[in-house]
XYZ file of C-alpha atoms in Angstrom:
515
model
C 181.592 44.217 17.442
C 182.385 47.973 17.788
C 182.760 48.592 13.875
C 180.862 50.677 12.053
C 179.977 49.215 8.132
C 182.278 50.577 5.949
C 181.027 52.340 2.885
C 182.698 53.534 -0.264
C 183.070 57.289 -0.912
C 183.592 58.836 -4.549
C 184.819 62.247 -6.071
C 183.889 62.674 -9.753
C 186.117 65.036 -11.490
C 184.171 66.678 -14.728
C 185.523 67.773 -17.950
C 183.629 69.655 -20.153
C 184.283 71.559 -23.459
C 181.906 74.938 -24.034
C 181.338 76.477 -27.081
C 179.161 79.610 -28.514
C 175.975 77.719 -28.842
C 175.618 79.595 -32.273
C 177.820 77.155 -33.820
C 175.826 74.217 -33.223
C 173.173 74.141 -35.958
C 175.560 74.692 -38.192
C 177.307 71.935 -37.185
C 174.801 68.456 -37.626
C 177.829 66.377 -36.520
C 177.600 68.260 -33.216
C 173.894 68.488 -32.787
C 173.129 65.448 -33.293
C 176.433 62.954 -32.144
C 177.720 65.529 -29.740
C 181.083 65.391 -31.553
C 183.214 66.953 -34.695
C 183.092 64.003 -37.659
C 184.916 66.489 -39.649
C 187.493 69.482 -38.963
C 190.978 69.968 -39.567
C 192.465 71.076 -36.220
C 193.659 75.026 -35.592
C 197.037 75.701 -36.319
C 197.204 77.128 -32.559
C 195.806 74.245 -30.661
C 197.109 73.729 -26.997
C 200.546 73.352 -27.818
C 201.296 76.905 -25.894
C 199.028 75.783 -22.119
C 198.307 79.423 -22.433
C 195.109 78.292 -22.053
C 195.606 75.570 -18.980
C 197.469 77.854 -16.957
C 195.046 81.291 -17.875
C 192.939 83.203 -16.301
C 188.832 81.707 -16.762
C 187.542 84.289 -19.385
C 184.933 86.030 -17.741
C 182.095 84.751 -19.849
C 182.616 81.137 -18.910
C 183.691 82.645 -14.882
C 179.899 83.898 -15.026
C 179.173 80.666 -16.263
C 180.529 78.756 -13.706
C 179.239 80.954 -10.927
C 175.725 80.388 -11.501
C 176.306 76.615 -12.075
C 177.861 76.281 -8.382
C 174.818 78.191 -6.961
C 172.510 76.143 -8.823
C 174.750 73.191 -7.342
C 174.933 74.500 -3.878
C 171.071 75.306 -3.983
C 170.575 71.307 -4.531
C 173.174 70.493 -2.019
C 175.798 69.508 -4.284
C 179.376 70.595 -2.504
C 181.489 71.854 -5.526
C 185.026 72.179 -4.947
C 187.331 73.518 -7.662
C 186.654 75.172 -10.993
C 189.315 75.594 -13.522
C 190.669 75.892 -17.178
C 191.517 72.630 -18.779
C 194.428 71.714 -21.163
C 193.051 72.192 -24.567
C 191.051 75.557 -25.608
C 187.657 75.987 -24.237
C 188.302 73.010 -22.307
C 187.087 73.346 -18.206
C 186.690 70.963 -15.087
C 184.386 71.135 -11.908
C 185.332 69.127 -9.227
C 183.103 68.252 -6.263
C 183.607 67.207 -2.965
C 184.097 63.668 -1.570
C 180.557 62.450 -0.981
C 179.112 59.113 -0.139
C 179.290 56.747 -3.493
C 175.290 56.716 -3.986
C 174.790 60.313 -3.368
C 177.835 61.329 -5.551
C 176.458 59.395 -8.244
C 173.215 61.178 -7.774
C 174.906 64.244 -7.579
C 176.953 63.704 -10.425
C 173.913 63.054 -12.753
C 172.227 66.271 -11.877
C 175.833 68.394 -12.305
C 175.815 67.206 -15.790
C 172.235 68.483 -16.406
C 172.608 71.828 -14.378
C 176.189 72.611 -16.592
C 173.922 71.449 -20.073
C 171.629 73.608 -18.979
C 172.986 76.300 -17.555
C 175.064 76.938 -20.624
C 172.136 77.591 -23.012
C 171.446 80.730 -20.694
C 174.670 82.403 -20.846
C 174.511 81.246 -25.189
C 176.589 78.536 -24.922
C 177.173 74.554 -25.353
C 178.427 72.179 -23.318
C 179.837 69.680 -24.654
C 180.055 66.307 -22.408
C 181.292 64.178 -25.293
C 184.520 62.528 -24.438
C 186.236 63.291 -28.053
C 184.498 66.444 -29.438
C 187.461 67.894 -31.301
C 189.951 66.125 -32.800
C 193.739 66.827 -32.218
C 193.159 67.929 -29.101
C 192.620 66.575 -25.401
C 189.639 64.910 -24.536
C 187.231 64.562 -21.573
C 187.345 62.459 -18.625
C 185.712 61.991 -15.699
C 188.211 60.668 -13.372
C 186.669 58.920 -10.099
C 188.442 59.455 -6.932
C 187.013 56.203 -5.038
C 188.095 55.508 -1.455
C 186.314 53.576 1.369
C 186.231 53.998 5.323
C 183.785 53.819 7.864
C 183.082 56.119 11.683
C 185.238 54.063 13.649
C 188.669 53.304 11.886
C 188.310 56.430 9.046
C 189.533 55.929 5.690
C 191.007 52.492 4.867
C 192.884 53.510 2.092
C 194.533 56.007 4.311
C 198.732 54.621 4.253
C 199.591 57.283 7.121
C 203.453 58.301 7.365
C 204.527 54.840 7.729
C 202.648 52.860 5.459
C 205.234 49.650 6.444
C 203.847 49.631 9.833
C 200.110 50.028 8.827
C 198.859 46.372 8.126
C 195.036 47.456 8.023
C 195.627 49.963 5.129
C 198.605 47.323 3.683
C 195.637 44.250 3.560
C 192.955 47.135 1.943
C 195.438 47.881 -0.681
C 196.276 44.257 -1.348
C 192.619 43.475 -2.010
C 192.316 46.202 -4.472
C 195.450 45.030 -6.293
C 194.119 41.226 -6.708
C 190.863 42.633 -7.756
C 192.012 44.956 -10.569
C 194.459 42.270 -11.465
C 191.481 39.053 -11.387
C 188.886 41.892 -13.099
C 190.633 44.356 -15.121
C 188.594 43.611 -18.487
C 185.272 43.587 -16.508
C 187.094 47.394 -15.248
C 187.724 47.913 -18.841
C 183.870 46.543 -19.672
C 182.114 49.030 -17.596
C 183.645 52.307 -18.803
C 182.825 51.168 -22.807
C 181.553 53.375 -24.889
C 181.769 54.665 -28.563
C 182.257 57.944 -27.339
C 185.054 56.989 -25.448
C 186.872 54.890 -27.595
C 188.135 57.818 -29.021
C 189.669 59.031 -26.097
C 191.232 55.824 -24.142
C 194.344 54.685 -25.465
C 195.835 58.298 -27.393
C 198.461 59.796 -25.398
C 195.619 62.229 -23.755
C 194.267 59.561 -21.576
C 194.941 56.412 -19.600
C 195.528 53.095 -21.891
C 192.774 50.196 -22.534
C 194.833 48.283 -20.586
C 194.152 48.824 -16.814
C 196.869 48.134 -14.333
C 197.407 49.668 -11.176
C 200.349 52.651 -9.903
C 200.674 52.776 -6.515
C 203.816 55.157 -6.481
C 207.230 54.501 -5.523
C 206.787 54.274 -2.162
C 203.766 51.836 -1.880
C 205.868 50.057 -4.981
C 208.636 49.376 -2.848
C 206.718 48.352 0.601
C 205.064 45.332 -1.725
C 208.304 44.796 -3.039
C 209.175 43.999 0.563
C 206.570 41.723 1.159
C 206.983 39.891 -1.757
C 210.620 39.438 -0.849
C 209.513 38.683 2.853
C 211.537 41.027 4.487
C 209.547 44.265 5.264
C 211.769 46.905 6.535
C 210.702 50.586 6.099
C 209.151 53.006 3.904
C 210.877 55.756 1.621
C 210.387 59.160 2.739
C 209.768 62.113 0.565
C 212.679 64.755 0.786
C 212.704 68.178 0.747
C 210.939 70.418 -1.536
C 213.595 72.819 -3.930
C 211.670 75.555 -5.270
C 215.283 77.292 -5.714
C 214.414 80.343 -4.022
C 217.119 81.112 -0.726
C 214.083 82.637 1.249
C 211.350 80.111 0.831
C 211.157 77.788 3.271
C 211.762 74.158 3.191
C 208.382 72.063 2.908
C 208.533 67.920 3.156
C 207.859 66.336 -0.446
C 205.358 63.825 -0.361
C 206.414 60.206 -0.292
C 203.723 59.764 -3.082
C 203.816 60.873 -7.057
C 201.243 61.058 -9.236
C 201.216 58.879 -12.716
C 198.915 60.582 -15.708
C 199.405 57.668 -18.152
C 197.844 55.032 -15.706
C 194.302 54.811 -15.739
C 194.260 53.098 -12.186
C 196.499 54.965 -9.530
C 196.831 55.530 -6.009
C 197.100 59.106 -5.012
C 197.654 59.704 -1.461
C 194.619 58.275 0.314
C 192.346 56.809 -2.602
C 192.925 54.866 -5.816
C 191.800 57.413 -9.055
C 190.101 55.466 -11.676
C 190.882 58.167 -14.698
C 189.634 56.024 -17.596
C 185.729 56.865 -16.989
C 184.421 59.220 -20.013
C 182.933 62.559 -19.360
C 179.850 61.808 -20.540
C 179.523 58.361 -18.713
C 177.515 57.788 -15.656
C 179.943 56.777 -12.738
C 177.505 54.153 -11.175
C 178.931 51.238 -13.342
C 182.497 51.900 -12.321
C 181.576 52.324 -8.700
C 179.527 48.993 -8.020
C 182.327 47.516 -10.373
C 184.584 48.834 -7.895
C 182.588 47.915 -4.966
C 181.971 44.236 -6.050
C 185.560 43.122 -7.131
C 186.824 44.817 -3.545
C 184.155 42.861 -1.520
C 185.180 39.788 -3.479
C 188.869 40.186 -2.980
C 188.094 40.857 1.106
C 185.835 38.119 1.545
C 189.118 36.119 -0.066
C 191.686 37.872 2.106
C 189.513 37.491 5.243
C 189.396 33.425 4.642
C 193.064 33.314 4.059
C 193.926 35.415 6.835
C 191.610 33.112 9.104
C 193.153 29.697 8.004
C 196.329 31.154 8.931
C 195.335 32.020 12.471
C 193.854 29.021 13.118
C 196.916 27.012 12.242
C 198.881 29.093 14.649
C 200.013 32.057 13.122
C 200.071 35.856 14.837
C 197.830 38.546 13.626
C 201.260 40.077 11.995
C 202.456 37.478 10.822
C 199.621 35.971 9.405
C 198.445 39.062 7.472
C 202.039 39.620 6.025
C 201.910 35.441 4.357
C 198.462 36.634 2.983
C 199.809 39.437 1.046
C 202.656 38.299 -0.088
C 200.792 35.160 -1.429
C 198.586 38.695 -2.940
C 201.328 40.636 -4.500
C 203.125 37.195 -5.831
C 199.976 36.349 -7.603
C 198.665 39.422 -8.424
C 201.743 42.091 -8.712
C 201.511 41.625 -12.512
C 198.893 44.586 -12.423
C 201.386 46.736 -10.814
C 203.083 48.954 -13.034
C 204.903 52.396 -12.677
C 205.944 53.539 -16.416
C 204.728 55.337 -19.141
C 201.536 53.624 -20.069
C 201.730 55.354 -23.249
C 204.989 53.130 -24.269
C 204.697 50.458 -27.047
C 207.175 48.585 -24.310
C 204.258 48.886 -22.165
C 201.897 47.654 -24.558
C 204.063 44.110 -25.565
C 205.181 43.533 -21.657
C 201.572 44.097 -20.493
C 200.337 41.666 -23.053
C 202.871 39.264 -23.658
C 205.042 39.228 -20.532
C 202.199 39.595 -17.854
C 199.549 38.190 -19.704
C 197.336 41.481 -19.289
C 194.203 42.490 -21.758
C 194.356 44.960 -24.326
C 190.981 45.983 -25.075
C 191.248 48.459 -27.256
C 187.609 49.106 -28.467
C 183.801 48.609 -27.310
C 183.560 45.791 -29.379
C 186.353 44.461 -27.606
C 185.362 45.380 -24.264
C 181.919 44.377 -23.639
C 181.633 40.782 -24.089
C 183.141 40.789 -20.902
C 180.012 41.212 -19.317
C 178.832 37.561 -20.496
C 182.158 35.825 -19.443
C 181.499 32.991 -16.544
C 183.591 33.883 -14.306
C 182.010 37.950 -14.366
C 178.437 36.180 -13.769
C 179.700 33.847 -11.093
C 181.346 37.094 -9.424
C 178.209 39.101 -9.670
C 176.179 36.057 -8.447
C 178.823 34.977 -5.700
C 178.521 38.774 -3.751
C 174.560 38.970 -4.457
C 175.178 42.116 -6.605
C 173.866 40.906 -10.012
C 171.812 38.260 -11.003
C 172.372 36.590 -14.642
C 169.464 38.137 -16.139
C 170.399 41.971 -14.491
C 174.064 41.462 -15.912
C 172.997 40.187 -19.302
C 170.223 43.068 -19.433
C 173.139 45.514 -19.053
C 175.516 44.063 -21.725
C 172.172 44.102 -24.300
C 171.609 47.572 -23.311
C 175.762 48.800 -23.412
C 175.910 46.846 -26.886
C 172.820 48.392 -28.272
C 173.771 52.129 -27.237
C 177.055 51.478 -28.785
C 175.828 49.820 -32.721
C 172.899 53.286 -32.549
C 176.009 55.473 -32.137
C 178.108 54.596 -34.608
C 174.872 53.740 -36.906
C 173.867 57.607 -36.167
C 177.790 58.773 -36.477
C 178.262 56.870 -39.689
C 174.537 58.176 -41.284
C 175.742 61.711 -40.638
C 179.189 61.417 -41.815
C 177.399 60.491 -45.384
C 175.459 63.270 -45.319
C 177.199 65.826 -44.283
C 179.943 65.088 -46.761
C 177.379 64.901 -49.880
C 175.224 67.392 -49.314
C 177.498 69.945 -47.741
C 181.039 69.398 -48.508
C 180.841 68.463 -52.342
C 178.576 71.180 -53.144
C 180.987 73.520 -50.909
C 184.313 71.287 -53.360
C 182.466 71.702 -57.036
C 181.642 75.255 -56.478
C 185.080 75.981 -55.815
C 186.459 73.790 -58.382
C 183.918 76.091 -60.928
C 185.963 78.978 -59.386
C 189.027 77.576 -60.073
C 188.612 76.958 -63.755
C 187.134 80.080 -64.384
C 190.214 81.254 -62.866
C 192.397 79.385 -65.493
C 190.200 80.288 -68.542
C 190.694 84.084 -67.431
C 194.927 83.533 -66.842
C 195.834 83.748 -70.380
C 194.045 86.593 -70.549
C 194.763 89.039 -67.418
C 197.877 87.335 -67.024
C 197.142 86.018 -63.651
C 199.291 82.988 -62.434
C 197.023 80.314 -61.304
C 198.202 76.731 -60.134
C 196.264 73.806 -61.814
C 197.684 71.552 -59.563
C 195.261 73.008 -57.131
C 192.099 71.948 -59.420
C 193.278 68.709 -59.977
C 193.674 68.135 -55.920
C 190.200 69.152 -55.056
C 188.781 67.360 -58.525
C 190.745 63.671 -56.475
C 189.809 64.286 -53.200
C 186.003 65.321 -54.697
C 185.618 61.777 -56.347
C 187.577 59.931 -53.152
C 184.703 61.553 -51.111
C 181.958 60.248 -53.568
C 183.675 56.817 -53.346
C 184.359 56.352 -49.932
C 180.991 58.139 -48.874
C 179.611 55.146 -51.210
C 181.202 52.658 -49.679
C 179.975 53.700 -46.088
C 176.797 54.032 -47.228
C 176.304 50.474 -48.699
C 177.953 49.463 -45.425
C 175.638 50.893 -42.973
C 172.822 49.227 -44.998
C 173.890 45.822 -44.870
C 174.934 44.580 -41.096
C 175.356 41.444 -40.208
C 172.991 39.856 -37.588
C 173.594 38.966 -33.968
C 175.063 41.930 -31.321
C 178.386 40.718 -30.970
C 178.600 40.393 -34.470
C 177.077 44.061 -35.348
C 179.568 45.479 -32.623
C 182.562 44.114 -34.217
C 181.034 44.777 -37.779
C 180.883 48.674 -36.524
C 184.461 48.448 -35.177
C 186.191 46.970 -37.747
C 183.864 48.244 -40.858
C 181.862 51.259 -40.156
C 184.358 53.396 -37.977
C 187.616 52.731 -40.079
C 185.377 54.081 -43.231
C 184.328 56.956 -41.138
C 187.791 57.207 -40.187
C 188.661 57.468 -44.408
C 185.896 59.949 -45.275
C 187.247 62.416 -42.471
C 190.467 62.407 -44.272
C 189.377 63.325 -47.358
C 187.201 65.536 -46.158
C 189.444 67.510 -43.487
C 191.629 67.177 -46.981
C 189.561 69.590 -48.787
C 188.785 71.787 -45.887
C 192.785 72.831 -46.147
C 192.008 73.230 -50.261
C 188.380 74.920 -50.559
C 188.104 78.996 -49.613
C 187.132 79.474 -46.445
C 183.952 81.777 -47.764
C 182.697 78.733 -49.676
C 183.006 75.984 -46.351
C 180.092 74.966 -45.289
C 181.036 73.930 -41.669
C 182.375 76.386 -38.946
C 185.992 75.636 -38.070
C 187.983 74.154 -35.337
C 189.561 78.004 -35.115
C 186.208 79.513 -34.707
C 184.559 77.911 -32.435
C 187.390 76.956 -30.095
C 188.875 80.402 -29.825
C 185.847 82.576 -30.788
C 184.543 83.121 -27.441
């Protein structure tokens, strides 16, 4: 009777790219699709980590300061600003807030970033993968729950094995993610996020829970029925005798996990940089509420049958981790071994594309979950499926049309002009004794032919989509996207051969390194 209402909190990190705005009108793909459909990676990318660990460029620093001033005036508390891994990539992180407020503030933050960039002659790219070959951008949603009387309910304290309250709430999260992992994948499914998920730069499309070695050991003890203690973190060794010793945190981090425990919260790392955090937060709160309801019923049953509180709680936790521990994984989420183990041995789903993931919203158990918790009616859930599916189809359609347009009206003419120059050079070869390699002409000619062939196939495919929402999504994923990838390979091959003075599109080297 003295317990305050439990609320969720959110701190949504925001990653983004900044490039000079003068490049955007010269790139129809950036202007209309938010990402580069073509472009060879620069010889130098992120391999030196010099951008990540370097100073913030002065022009960007001024931009960031103005962004923070505007956020402050709107009551949006920002905590950090820094360079991110890829060249011209940056990050902003706010303070934790109530989830509802954080969601609104996140939308305002994206608007401020874009609008302020324009004032500074910059373009802020929030697309999850604006450039191939370097890291994309995410929006890590740090999520926790708590109230005014108990504090943070996902804080394990120094002795998590003795903190039954924490263990029960953490167990409820594990159960929820195991039962509804495909739903979590569905609510972060977009055409743009598909380019990021599953690569060795972002969480895999398989939704698993990372607990850290300390908590994983505690839950393994509970499963075995002999809870005895928690592992300690030890001491940090800096290799310098003059520095004092510091206790090492018993937890650790796994950047290959899509849903990781990070000290006193879970970090949903698979959310895309251009997304609203509302959908993921609604889903996390819903699956947790459903699991807590189940655990409360189980605990009440144990207590009524004569169990003590601690004994009953541990019994419920043992059942939970036994039935749902398959979702806990602390290894390398990028590895092929994990992908095989997750699907074949643990029964987890690998929903690689939006076309695979969005139909999850139409499953009966998902409909029942939202109706049972009173969060969404069947009609409200169906409307979300229709809207998300339409967004996916339209995004792929725009990209496919742009790819054909750019390839045929900009790249092909430039390559043909270059072929003409090569032909003139070959004619002068015997007269002036200039050594010209005919192999270059042959390569460019073959790629030009491939460009016209594949762009023709893509254009025909765009004009003949199937009927039905799911069939159309499947067609986009299985037909249009692979054809666009083939066309990109050809265009990028031409970029490596055609005279830079004739190439019609700003290159990665120019956009990412000219600041």
